[in-house]
Protein backbone atom coordinates (compact mmCIF):
# COMPACT_ATOMS: atom_id res chain seq x y z
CA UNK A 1 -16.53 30.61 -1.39
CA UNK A 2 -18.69 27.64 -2.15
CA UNK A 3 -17.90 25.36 -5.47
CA UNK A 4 -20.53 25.36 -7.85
CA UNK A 5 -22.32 22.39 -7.71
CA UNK A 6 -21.18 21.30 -4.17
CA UNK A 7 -23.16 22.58 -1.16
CA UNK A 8 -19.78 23.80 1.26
CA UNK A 9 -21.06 21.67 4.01
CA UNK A 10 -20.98 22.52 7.87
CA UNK A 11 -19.51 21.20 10.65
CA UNK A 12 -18.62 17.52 10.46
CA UNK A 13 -19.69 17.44 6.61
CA UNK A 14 -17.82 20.75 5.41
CA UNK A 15 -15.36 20.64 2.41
CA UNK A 16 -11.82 21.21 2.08
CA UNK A 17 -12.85 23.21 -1.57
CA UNK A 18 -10.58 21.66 -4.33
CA UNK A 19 -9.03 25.28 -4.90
CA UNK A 20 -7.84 25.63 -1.27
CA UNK A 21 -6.34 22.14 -1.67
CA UNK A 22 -4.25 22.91 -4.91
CA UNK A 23 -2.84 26.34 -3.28
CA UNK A 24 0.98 26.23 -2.01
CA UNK A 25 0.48 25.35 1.92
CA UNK A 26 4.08 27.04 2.37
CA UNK A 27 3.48 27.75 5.74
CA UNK A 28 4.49 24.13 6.85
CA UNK A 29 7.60 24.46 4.58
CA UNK A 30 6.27 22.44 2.10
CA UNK A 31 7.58 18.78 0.26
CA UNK A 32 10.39 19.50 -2.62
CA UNK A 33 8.95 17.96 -6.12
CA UNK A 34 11.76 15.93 -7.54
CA UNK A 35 9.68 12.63 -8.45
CA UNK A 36 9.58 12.02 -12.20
CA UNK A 37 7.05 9.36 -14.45
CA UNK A 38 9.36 6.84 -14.00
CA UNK A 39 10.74 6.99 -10.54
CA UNK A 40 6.64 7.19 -9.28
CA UNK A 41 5.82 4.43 -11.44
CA UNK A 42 9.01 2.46 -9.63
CA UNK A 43 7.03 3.12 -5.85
CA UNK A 44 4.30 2.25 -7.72
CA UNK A 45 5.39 -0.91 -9.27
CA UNK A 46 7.61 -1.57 -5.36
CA UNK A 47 4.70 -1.41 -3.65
CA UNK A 48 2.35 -4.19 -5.73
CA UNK A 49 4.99 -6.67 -6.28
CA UNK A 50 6.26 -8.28 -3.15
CA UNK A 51 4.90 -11.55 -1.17
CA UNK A 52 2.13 -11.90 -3.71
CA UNK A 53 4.36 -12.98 -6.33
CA UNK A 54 7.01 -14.44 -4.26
CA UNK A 55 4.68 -16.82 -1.97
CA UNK A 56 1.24 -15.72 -2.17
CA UNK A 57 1.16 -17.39 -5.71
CA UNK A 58 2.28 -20.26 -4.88
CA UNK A 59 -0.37 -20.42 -1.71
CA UNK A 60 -3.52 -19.96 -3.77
CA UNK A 61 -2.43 -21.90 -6.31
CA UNK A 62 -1.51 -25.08 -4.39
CA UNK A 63 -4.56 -24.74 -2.35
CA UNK A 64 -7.20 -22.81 -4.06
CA UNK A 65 -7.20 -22.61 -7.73
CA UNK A 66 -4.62 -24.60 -8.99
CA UNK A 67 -2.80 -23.43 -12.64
CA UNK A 68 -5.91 -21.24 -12.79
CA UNK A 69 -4.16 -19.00 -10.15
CA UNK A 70 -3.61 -17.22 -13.42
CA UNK A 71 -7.24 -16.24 -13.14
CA UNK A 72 -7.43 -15.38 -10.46
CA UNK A 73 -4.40 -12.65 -10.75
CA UNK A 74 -6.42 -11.07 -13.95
CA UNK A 75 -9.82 -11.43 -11.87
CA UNK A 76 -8.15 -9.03 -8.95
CA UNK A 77 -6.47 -7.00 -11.28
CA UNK A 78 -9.59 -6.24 -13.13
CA UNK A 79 -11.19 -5.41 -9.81
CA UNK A 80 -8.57 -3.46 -8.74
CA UNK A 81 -8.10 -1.19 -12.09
CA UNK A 82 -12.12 -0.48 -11.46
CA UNK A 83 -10.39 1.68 -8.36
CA UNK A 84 -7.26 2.43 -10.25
CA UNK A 85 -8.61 4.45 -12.69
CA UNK A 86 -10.71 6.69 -9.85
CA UNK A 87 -7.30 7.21 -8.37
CA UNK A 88 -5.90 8.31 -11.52
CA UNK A 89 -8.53 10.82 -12.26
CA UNK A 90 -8.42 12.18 -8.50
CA UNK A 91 -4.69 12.34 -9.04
CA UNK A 92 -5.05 14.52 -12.15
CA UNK A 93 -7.05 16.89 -10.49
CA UNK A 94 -5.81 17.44 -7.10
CA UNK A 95 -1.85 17.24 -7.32
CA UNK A 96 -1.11 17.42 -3.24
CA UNK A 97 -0.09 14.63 -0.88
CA UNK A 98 -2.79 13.07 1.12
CA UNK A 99 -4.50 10.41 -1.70
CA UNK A 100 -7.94 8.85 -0.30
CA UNK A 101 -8.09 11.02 2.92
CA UNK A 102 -7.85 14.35 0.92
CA UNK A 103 -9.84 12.75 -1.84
CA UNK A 104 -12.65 12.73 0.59
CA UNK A 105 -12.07 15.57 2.40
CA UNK A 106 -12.76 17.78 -0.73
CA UNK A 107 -15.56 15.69 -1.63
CA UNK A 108 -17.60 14.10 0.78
CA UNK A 109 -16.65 15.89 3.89
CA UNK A 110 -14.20 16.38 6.79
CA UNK A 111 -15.24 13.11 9.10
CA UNK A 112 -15.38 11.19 5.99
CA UNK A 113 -11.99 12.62 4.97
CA UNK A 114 -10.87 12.13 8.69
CA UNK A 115 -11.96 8.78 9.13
CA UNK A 116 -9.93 7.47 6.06
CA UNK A 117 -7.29 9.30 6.81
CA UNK A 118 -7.31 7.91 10.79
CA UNK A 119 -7.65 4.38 9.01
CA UNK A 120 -5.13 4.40 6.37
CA UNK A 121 -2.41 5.55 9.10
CA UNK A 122 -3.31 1.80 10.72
CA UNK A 123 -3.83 -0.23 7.24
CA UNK A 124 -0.57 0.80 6.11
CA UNK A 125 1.46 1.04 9.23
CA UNK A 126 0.28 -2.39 9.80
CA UNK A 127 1.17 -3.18 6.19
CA UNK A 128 5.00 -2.33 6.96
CA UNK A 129 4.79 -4.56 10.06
CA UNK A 130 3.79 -7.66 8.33
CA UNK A 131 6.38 -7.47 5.64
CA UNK A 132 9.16 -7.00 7.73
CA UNK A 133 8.04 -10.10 9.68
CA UNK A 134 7.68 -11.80 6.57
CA UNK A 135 11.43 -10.82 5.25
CA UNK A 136 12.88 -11.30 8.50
CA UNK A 137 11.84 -14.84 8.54
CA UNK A 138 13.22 -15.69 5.20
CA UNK A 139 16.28 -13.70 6.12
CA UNK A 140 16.17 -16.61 8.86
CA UNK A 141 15.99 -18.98 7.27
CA UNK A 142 18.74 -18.01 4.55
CA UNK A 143 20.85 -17.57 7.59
CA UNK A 144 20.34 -21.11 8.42
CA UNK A 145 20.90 -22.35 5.17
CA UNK A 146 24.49 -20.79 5.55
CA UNK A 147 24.62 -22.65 9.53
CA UNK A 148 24.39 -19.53 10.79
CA UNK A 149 21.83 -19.52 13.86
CA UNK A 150 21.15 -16.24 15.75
CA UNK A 151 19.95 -16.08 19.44
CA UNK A 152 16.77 -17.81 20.18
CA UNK A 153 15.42 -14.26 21.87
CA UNK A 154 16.09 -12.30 18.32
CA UNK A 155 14.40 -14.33 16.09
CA UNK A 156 9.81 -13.69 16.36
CA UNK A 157 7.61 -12.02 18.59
CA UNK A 158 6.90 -13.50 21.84
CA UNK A 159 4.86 -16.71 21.84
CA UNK A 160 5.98 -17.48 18.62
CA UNK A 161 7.51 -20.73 17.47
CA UNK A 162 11.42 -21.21 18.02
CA UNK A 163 10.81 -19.26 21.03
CA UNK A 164 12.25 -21.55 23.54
CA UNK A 165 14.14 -18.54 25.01
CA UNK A 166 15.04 -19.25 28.82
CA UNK A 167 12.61 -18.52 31.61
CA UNK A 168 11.80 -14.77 32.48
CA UNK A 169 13.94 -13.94 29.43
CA UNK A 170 12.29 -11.21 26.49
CA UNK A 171 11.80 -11.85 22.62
CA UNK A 172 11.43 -9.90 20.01
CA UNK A 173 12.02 -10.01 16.21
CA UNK A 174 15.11 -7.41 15.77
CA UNK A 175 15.77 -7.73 12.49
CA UNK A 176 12.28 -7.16 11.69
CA UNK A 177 12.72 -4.14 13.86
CA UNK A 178 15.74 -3.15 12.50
CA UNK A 179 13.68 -3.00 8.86
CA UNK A 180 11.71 -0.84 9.95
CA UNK A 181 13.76 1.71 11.37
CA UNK A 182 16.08 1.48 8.10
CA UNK A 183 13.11 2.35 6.03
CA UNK A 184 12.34 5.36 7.93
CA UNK A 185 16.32 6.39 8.14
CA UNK A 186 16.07 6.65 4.55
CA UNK A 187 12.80 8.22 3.85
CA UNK A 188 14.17 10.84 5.91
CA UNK A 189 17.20 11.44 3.48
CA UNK A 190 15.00 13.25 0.98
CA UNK A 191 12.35 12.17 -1.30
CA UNK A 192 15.62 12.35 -4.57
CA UNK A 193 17.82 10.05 -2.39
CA UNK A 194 15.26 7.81 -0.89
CA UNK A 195 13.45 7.47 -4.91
CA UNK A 196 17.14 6.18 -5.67
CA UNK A 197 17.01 3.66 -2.87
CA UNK A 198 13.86 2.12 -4.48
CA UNK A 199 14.01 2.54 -7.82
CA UNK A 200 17.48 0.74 -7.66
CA UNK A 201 15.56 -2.32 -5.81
CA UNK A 202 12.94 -2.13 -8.26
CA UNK A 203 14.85 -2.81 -10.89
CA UNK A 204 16.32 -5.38 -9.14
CA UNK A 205 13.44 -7.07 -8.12
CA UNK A 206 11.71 -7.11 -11.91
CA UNK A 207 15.08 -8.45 -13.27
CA UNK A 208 14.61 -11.92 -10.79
CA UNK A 209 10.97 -12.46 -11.81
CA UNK A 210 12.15 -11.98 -15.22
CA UNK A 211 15.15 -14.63 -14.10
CA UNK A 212 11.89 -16.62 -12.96
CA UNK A 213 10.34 -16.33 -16.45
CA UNK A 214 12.91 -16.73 -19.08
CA UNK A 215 14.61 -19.49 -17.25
CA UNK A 216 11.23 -21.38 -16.19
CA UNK A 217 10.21 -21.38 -19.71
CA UNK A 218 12.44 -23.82 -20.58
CA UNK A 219 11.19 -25.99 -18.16
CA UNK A 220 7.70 -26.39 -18.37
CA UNK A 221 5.48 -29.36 -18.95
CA UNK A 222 1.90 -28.52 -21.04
CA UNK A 223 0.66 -31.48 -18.89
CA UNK A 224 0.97 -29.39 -15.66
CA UNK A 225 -1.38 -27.39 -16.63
CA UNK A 226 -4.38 -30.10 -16.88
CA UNK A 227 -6.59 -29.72 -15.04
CA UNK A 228 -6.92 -26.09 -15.29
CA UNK A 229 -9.53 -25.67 -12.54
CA UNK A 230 -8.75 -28.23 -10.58
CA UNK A 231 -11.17 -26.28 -7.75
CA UNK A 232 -13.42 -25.74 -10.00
CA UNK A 233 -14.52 -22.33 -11.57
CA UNK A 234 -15.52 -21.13 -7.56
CA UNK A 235 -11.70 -21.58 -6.73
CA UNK A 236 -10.59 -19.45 -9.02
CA UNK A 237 -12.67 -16.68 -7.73
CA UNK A 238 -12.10 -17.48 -4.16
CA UNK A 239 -8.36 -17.01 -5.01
CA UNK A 240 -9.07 -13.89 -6.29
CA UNK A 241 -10.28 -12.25 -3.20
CA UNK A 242 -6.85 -13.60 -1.96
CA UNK A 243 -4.96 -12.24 -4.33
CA UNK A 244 -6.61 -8.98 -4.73
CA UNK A 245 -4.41 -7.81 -1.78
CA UNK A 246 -0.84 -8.20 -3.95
CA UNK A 247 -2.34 -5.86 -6.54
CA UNK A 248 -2.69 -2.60 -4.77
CA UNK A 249 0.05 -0.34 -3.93
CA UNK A 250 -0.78 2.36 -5.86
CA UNK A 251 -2.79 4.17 -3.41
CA UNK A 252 0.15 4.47 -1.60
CA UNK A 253 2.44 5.89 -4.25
CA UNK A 254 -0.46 8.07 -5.24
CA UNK A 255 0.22 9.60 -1.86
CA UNK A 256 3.33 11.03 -3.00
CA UNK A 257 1.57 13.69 -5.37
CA UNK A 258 3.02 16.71 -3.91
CA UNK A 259 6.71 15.25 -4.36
CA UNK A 260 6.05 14.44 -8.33
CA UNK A 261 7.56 17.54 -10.74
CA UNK A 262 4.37 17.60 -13.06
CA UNK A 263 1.74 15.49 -10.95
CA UNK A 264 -1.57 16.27 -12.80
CA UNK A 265 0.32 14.83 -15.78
CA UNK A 266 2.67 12.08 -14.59
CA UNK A 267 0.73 10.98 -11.97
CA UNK A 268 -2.53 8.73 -13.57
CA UNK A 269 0.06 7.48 -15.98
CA UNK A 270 2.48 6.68 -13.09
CA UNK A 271 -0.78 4.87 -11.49
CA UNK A 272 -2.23 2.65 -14.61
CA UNK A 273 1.55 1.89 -15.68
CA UNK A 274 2.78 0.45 -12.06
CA UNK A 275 -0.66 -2.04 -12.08
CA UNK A 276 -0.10 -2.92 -16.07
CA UNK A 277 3.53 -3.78 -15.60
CA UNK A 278 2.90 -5.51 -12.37
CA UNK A 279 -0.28 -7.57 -13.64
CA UNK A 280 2.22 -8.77 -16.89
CA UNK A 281 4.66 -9.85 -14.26
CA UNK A 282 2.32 -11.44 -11.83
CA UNK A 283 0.48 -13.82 -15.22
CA UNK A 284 3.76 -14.78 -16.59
CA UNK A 285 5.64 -15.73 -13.06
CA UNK A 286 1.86 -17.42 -12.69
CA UNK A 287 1.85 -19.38 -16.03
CA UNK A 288 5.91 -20.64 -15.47
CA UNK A 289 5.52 -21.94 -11.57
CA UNK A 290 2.34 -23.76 -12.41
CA UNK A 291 3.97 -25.08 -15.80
CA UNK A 292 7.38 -26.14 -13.99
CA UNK A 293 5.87 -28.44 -11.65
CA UNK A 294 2.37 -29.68 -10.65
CA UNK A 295 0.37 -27.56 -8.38
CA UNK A 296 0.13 -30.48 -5.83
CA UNK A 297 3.71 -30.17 -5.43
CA UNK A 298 4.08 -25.66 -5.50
CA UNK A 299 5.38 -24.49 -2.09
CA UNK A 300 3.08 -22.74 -0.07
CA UNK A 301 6.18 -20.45 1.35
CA UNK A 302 8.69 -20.66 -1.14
CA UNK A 303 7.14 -21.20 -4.30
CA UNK A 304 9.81 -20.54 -6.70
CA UNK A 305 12.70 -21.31 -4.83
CA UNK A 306 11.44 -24.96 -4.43
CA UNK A 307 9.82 -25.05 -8.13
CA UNK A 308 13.53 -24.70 -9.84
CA UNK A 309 14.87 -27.07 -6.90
CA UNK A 310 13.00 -29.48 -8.14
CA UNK A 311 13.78 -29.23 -11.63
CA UNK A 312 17.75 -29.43 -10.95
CA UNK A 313 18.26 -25.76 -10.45
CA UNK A 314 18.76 -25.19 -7.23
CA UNK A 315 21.53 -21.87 -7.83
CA UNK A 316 18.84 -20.25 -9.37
CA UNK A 317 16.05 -20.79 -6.24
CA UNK A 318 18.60 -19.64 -4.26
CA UNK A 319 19.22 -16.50 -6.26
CA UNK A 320 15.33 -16.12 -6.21
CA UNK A 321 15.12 -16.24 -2.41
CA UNK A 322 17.99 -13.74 -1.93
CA UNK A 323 16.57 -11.36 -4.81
CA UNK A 324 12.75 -11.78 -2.77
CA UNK A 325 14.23 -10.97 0.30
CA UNK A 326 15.62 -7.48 -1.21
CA UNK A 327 12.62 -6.84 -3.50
CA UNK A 328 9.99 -7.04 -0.71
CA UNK A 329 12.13 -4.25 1.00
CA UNK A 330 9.99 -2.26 -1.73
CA UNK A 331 7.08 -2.97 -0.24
CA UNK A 332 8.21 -1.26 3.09
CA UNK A 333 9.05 1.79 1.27
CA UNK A 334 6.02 1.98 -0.50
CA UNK A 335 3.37 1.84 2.31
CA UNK A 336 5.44 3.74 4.90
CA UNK A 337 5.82 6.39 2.58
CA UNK A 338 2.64 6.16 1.96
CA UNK A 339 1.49 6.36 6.20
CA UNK A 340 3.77 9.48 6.67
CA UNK A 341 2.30 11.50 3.69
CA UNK A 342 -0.98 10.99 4.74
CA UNK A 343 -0.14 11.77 8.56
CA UNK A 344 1.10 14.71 7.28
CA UNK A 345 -1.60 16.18 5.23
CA UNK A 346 -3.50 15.59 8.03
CA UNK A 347 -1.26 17.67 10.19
CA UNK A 348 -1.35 20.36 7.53
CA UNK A 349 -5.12 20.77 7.88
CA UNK A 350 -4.93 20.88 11.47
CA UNK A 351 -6.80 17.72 12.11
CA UNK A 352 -3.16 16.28 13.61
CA UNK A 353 -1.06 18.68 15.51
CA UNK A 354 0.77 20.56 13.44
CA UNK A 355 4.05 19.79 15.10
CA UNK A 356 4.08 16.45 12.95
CA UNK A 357 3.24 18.77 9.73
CA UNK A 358 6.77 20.35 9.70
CA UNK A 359 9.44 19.54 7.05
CA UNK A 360 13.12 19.38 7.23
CA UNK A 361 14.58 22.73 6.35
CA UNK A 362 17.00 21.27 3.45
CA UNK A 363 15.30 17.87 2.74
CA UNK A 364 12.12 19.07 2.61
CA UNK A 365 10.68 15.93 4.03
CA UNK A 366 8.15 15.60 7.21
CA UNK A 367 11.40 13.81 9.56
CA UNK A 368 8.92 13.87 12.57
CA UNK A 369 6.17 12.00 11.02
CA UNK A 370 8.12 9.73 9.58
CA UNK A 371 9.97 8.52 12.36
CA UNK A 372 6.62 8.33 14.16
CA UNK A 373 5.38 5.74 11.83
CA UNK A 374 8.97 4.08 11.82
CA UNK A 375 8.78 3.51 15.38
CA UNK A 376 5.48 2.04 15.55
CA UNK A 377 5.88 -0.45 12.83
CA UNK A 378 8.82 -1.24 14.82
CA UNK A 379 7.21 -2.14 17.27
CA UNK A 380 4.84 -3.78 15.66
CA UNK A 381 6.84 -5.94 13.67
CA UNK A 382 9.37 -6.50 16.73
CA UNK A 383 6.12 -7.63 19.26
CA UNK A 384 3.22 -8.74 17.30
CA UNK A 385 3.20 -12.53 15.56
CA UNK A 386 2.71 -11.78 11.55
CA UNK A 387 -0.88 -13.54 11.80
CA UNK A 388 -1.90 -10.79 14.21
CA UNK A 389 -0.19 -7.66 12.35
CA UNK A 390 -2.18 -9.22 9.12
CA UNK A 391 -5.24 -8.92 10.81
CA UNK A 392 -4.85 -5.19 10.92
CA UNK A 393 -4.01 -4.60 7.07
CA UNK A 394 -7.12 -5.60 4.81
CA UNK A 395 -10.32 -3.64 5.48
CA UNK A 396 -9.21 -0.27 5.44
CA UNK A 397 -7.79 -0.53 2.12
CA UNK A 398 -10.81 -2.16 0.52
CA UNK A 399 -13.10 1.13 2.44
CA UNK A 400 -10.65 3.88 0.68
CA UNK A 401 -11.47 2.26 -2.57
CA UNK A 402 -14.95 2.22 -1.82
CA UNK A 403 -14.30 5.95 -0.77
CA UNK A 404 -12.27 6.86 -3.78
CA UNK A 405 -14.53 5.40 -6.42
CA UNK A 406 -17.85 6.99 -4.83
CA UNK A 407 -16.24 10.61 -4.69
CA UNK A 408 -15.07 10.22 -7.78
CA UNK A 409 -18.70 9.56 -9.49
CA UNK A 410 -19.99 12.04 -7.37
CA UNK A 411 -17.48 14.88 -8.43
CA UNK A 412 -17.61 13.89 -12.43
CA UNK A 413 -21.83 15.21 -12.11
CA UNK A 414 -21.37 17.97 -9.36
CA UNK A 415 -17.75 19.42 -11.04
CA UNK A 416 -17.74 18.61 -14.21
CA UNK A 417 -16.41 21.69 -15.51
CA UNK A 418 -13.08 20.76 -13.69
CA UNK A 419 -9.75 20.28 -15.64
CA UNK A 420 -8.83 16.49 -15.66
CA UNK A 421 -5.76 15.19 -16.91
CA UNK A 422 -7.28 11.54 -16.75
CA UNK A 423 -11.16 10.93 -17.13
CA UNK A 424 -12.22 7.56 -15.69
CA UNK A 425 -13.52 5.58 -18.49
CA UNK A 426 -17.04 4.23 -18.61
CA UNK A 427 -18.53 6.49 -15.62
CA UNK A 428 -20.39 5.55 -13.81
CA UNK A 429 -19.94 1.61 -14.38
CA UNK A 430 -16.40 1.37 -14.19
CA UNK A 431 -16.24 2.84 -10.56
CA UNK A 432 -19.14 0.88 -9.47
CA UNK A 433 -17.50 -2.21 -9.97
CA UNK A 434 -14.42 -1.17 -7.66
CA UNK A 435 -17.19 -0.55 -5.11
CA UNK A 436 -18.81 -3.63 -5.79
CA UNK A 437 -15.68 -5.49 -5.55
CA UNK A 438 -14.30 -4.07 -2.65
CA UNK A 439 -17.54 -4.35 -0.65
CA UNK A 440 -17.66 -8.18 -1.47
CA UNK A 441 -14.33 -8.60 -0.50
CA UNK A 442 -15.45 -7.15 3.17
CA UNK A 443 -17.57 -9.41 3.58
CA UNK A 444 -14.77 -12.61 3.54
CA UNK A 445 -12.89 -10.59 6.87
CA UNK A 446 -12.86 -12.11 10.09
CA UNK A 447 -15.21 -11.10 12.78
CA UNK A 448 -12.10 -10.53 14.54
CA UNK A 449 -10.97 -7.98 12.11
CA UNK A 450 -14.13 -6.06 12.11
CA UNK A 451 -13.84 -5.48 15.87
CA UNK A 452 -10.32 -4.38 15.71
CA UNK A 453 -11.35 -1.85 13.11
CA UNK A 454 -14.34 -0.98 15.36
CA UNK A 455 -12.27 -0.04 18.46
CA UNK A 456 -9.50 1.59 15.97
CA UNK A 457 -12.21 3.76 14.68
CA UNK A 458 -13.77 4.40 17.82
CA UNK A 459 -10.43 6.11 19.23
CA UNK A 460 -10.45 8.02 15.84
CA UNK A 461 -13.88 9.47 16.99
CA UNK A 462 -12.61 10.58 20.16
CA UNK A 463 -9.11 12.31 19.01
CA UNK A 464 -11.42 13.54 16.17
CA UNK A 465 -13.90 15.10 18.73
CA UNK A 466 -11.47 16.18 21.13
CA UNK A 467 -8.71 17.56 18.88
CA UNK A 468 -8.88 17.67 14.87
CA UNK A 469 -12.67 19.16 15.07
CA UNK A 470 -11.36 21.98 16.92
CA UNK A 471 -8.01 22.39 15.61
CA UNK A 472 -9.25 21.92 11.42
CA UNK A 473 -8.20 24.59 9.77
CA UNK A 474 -12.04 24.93 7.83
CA UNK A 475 -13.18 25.09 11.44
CA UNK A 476 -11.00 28.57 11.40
CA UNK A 477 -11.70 29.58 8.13
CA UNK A 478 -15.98 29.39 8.98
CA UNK A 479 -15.40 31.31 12.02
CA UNK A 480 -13.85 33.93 9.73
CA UNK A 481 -16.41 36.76 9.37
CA UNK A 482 -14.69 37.73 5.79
């Protein structure tokens, strides 16, 4: 039956309706809800802090915008609440797992549902990849600080530096592998178990920025500060389309609807209290490292690991480093949780095999799916230089949001009779500016990264065409004749 207010749409255009999405889809065996407010807000709050605050601050702020990296972190954050709040309202209304791609697929239409959906399996596959390149090489060097050096043809990708492996011999990046793998191992112990795993590294990885904070206060030097925007006001902004990529994360906790015990109630709040705790932690860390020492001086990899080396603390960097090393692990969680969900609401509407849609009879987790995604990023991360797996992680993101924050407008006038347990404030301005901001943001990508999307969308078409179109479960419910 159509929604009032929404034409049902035909072929590539039809609607998943928002009732049909909110049923029990039991026949796949279904996810087990065990997430409370808290433990989402920890994936939440796992999956924006991680590189951003541990180097990525220290990058723009030594080479882009100075102490007014601080400005940069609200500028992003501001952009990225814009989207947040869309999210949040989405989340409200349609509790099941999925996020952007069923966000679109109830509003704008299967291919645009589809095509999100195809592209977020990359974005954050890819997103897994490059952080466990990235902790792999500071587990590297840690091991180095201890003299500890591992095999030349374990430590990158091929071609990559410290690769002088012998002749004919093969390279990889194992322990980058290895994260991978470990992540998926225990996403696959059930959604309770796994929340553990990450909530525990949560709160491990707040209390050393907090370490960072209380300790670097006592350190800094008003003078550091001066000039503020040493780039000028331009720098700022530029760092802020840098930075806008540690402040999401939430999209893919908000994948995890369908595990949460009350989601149209704890998940918005789950969503705007992950980004406001993470954008407090991100403009204090941001104030101390460019107060302890001058931003000349801030480590482009290590920021805060050198920063309290070079005021005579060097225990505490090293505490940092080890505490970074097990916070980003987070990050992994985050974003591969998020892949597998969406793969498998995919695979629940029939536009993914269906094989991939089953759940563990006791765990009540999709085991298939998520090993799928383990092994890729695996390989990924084992075979692919970080530069390269980077490449792959910025534009879908930035095109959900643009996706999320259009539906969202679009449903407040055509459904506004719907129950919502969070209302976007200041519609339609508010999600305007997340699609103003994300669209700007495109247009600083590589040419390089628009063709990989290109062909990565391209073979989305086909399987689309070939398979999902086909196999969608609305294709089966049209040809109904009740």
């Amino acid at each position: 039956m159509a929604e009032p207010g929404l034409s049902p749409g035909k072929g590539m255009l039809r609607r998943k309706p928002i009732d049909a999405i909110t049923e029990d889809d039991g026949e796949s065996g279904g996810l087990q809800r065990t997430l409370g407010l808290w433990q989402l807000t920890a994936i939440g709050v796992g999956g924006i802090i991680g590189a951003g605050i541990f180097s990525l601050a220290g990058a723009v702020a030594h080479g882009k915008a100075g102490p007014a990296v601080l400005v940069s972190f609200l500028l992003a954050g501001i952009a990225s609440a814009a989207a947040a709040f869309s999210y949040a309202e989405f989340a409200g209304m349609i509790p099941k797992a999925g996020s952007a791609y069923t966000y679109g697929y109830a509003v704008l239409g299967e291919i645009v549902g589809w095509l999100i959906g195809w592209d977020l399996l990359l974005e954050y596959t890819a997103i897994v990849s490059v952080v466990a390149i990235g902790i792999s090489g500071y587990f590297t060097e840690l091991l180095g600080f201890l003299h500890i050096e591992l095999p030349l043809w374990m430590v990158g990708a091929p071609g990559t530096e410290g690769g002088d492996a012998p002749p004919g011999s093969y390279k990889i990046n194992l322990f980058a592998v290895l994260l991978c793998l470990l992540i998926a191992f225990v996403l696959n112990q059930g959604m309770k178990n796994a929340a553990r795993f990450e909530t525990a590294l949560v709160y491990l990885k707040v209390g050393v920025v907090l370490l960072v904070v209380i300790v670097g206060a006592f350190h800094i030097n008003a003078g550091n500060y001066t000039p503020f925007f040493p780039f000028g006001i331009g720098g700022a902004i530029t760092g802020a389309a840098t930075v806008f990529f540690a402040v999401f994360g939430y999209d893919a906790m908000s994948t995890a609807a369908e595990e949460s015990k009350d989601s149209q109630k704890h998940m918005p709040k789950a969503i705007l209290y992950s980004l406001i705790i993470s954008m407090v932690l991100y403009v204090l860390a941001c104030l101390v490292l460019t107060g302890m020492i001058p931003y000349q001086e801030i480590s482009e990899e290590s920021a805060f690991a050198t920063a309290f080396a070079d005021v005579g603390l060097p225990v505490v960097g090293a505490i940092i480093a080890v505490g970074a090393i097990l916070g980003i692990l987070t990050v992994l969680f985050t974003f591969m949780l998020g892949a597998t969900r969406v793969g498998f609401a995919m695979s629940r509407d029939g536009l993914l095999p269906q094989w991939f849609s089953r759940t563990h009879p006791v765990r009540k987790v999709p085991t298939r799916f998520t090993w799928l995604i383990g092994i890729v990023s695996a390989v990924f991360a084992g075979l692919l230089p970080i530069e390269e797996a980077a490449e792959l992680t910025n534009i879908g993101i930035l095109l959900a949001f643009v996706v999320v924050c259009a539906a969202v407008i679009v449903l407040r006038y055509k459904r506004p009779e719907l129950p919502r347990g969070f209302r976007t404030p200041g519609m339609p301005v508010v999600p305007l500016v997340g699609i103003v901001f994300s669209l700007w943001l495109v247009t600083f990508l590589a040419p390089e990264t628009w063709l990989r999307f290109a062909v990565w969308f391209a073979i989305g078409l086909v399987v689309y065409a070939a398979y999902g179109y086909r196999h969608s479960k609305m294709n089966q419910r049209s040809d109904d004749p009740a």
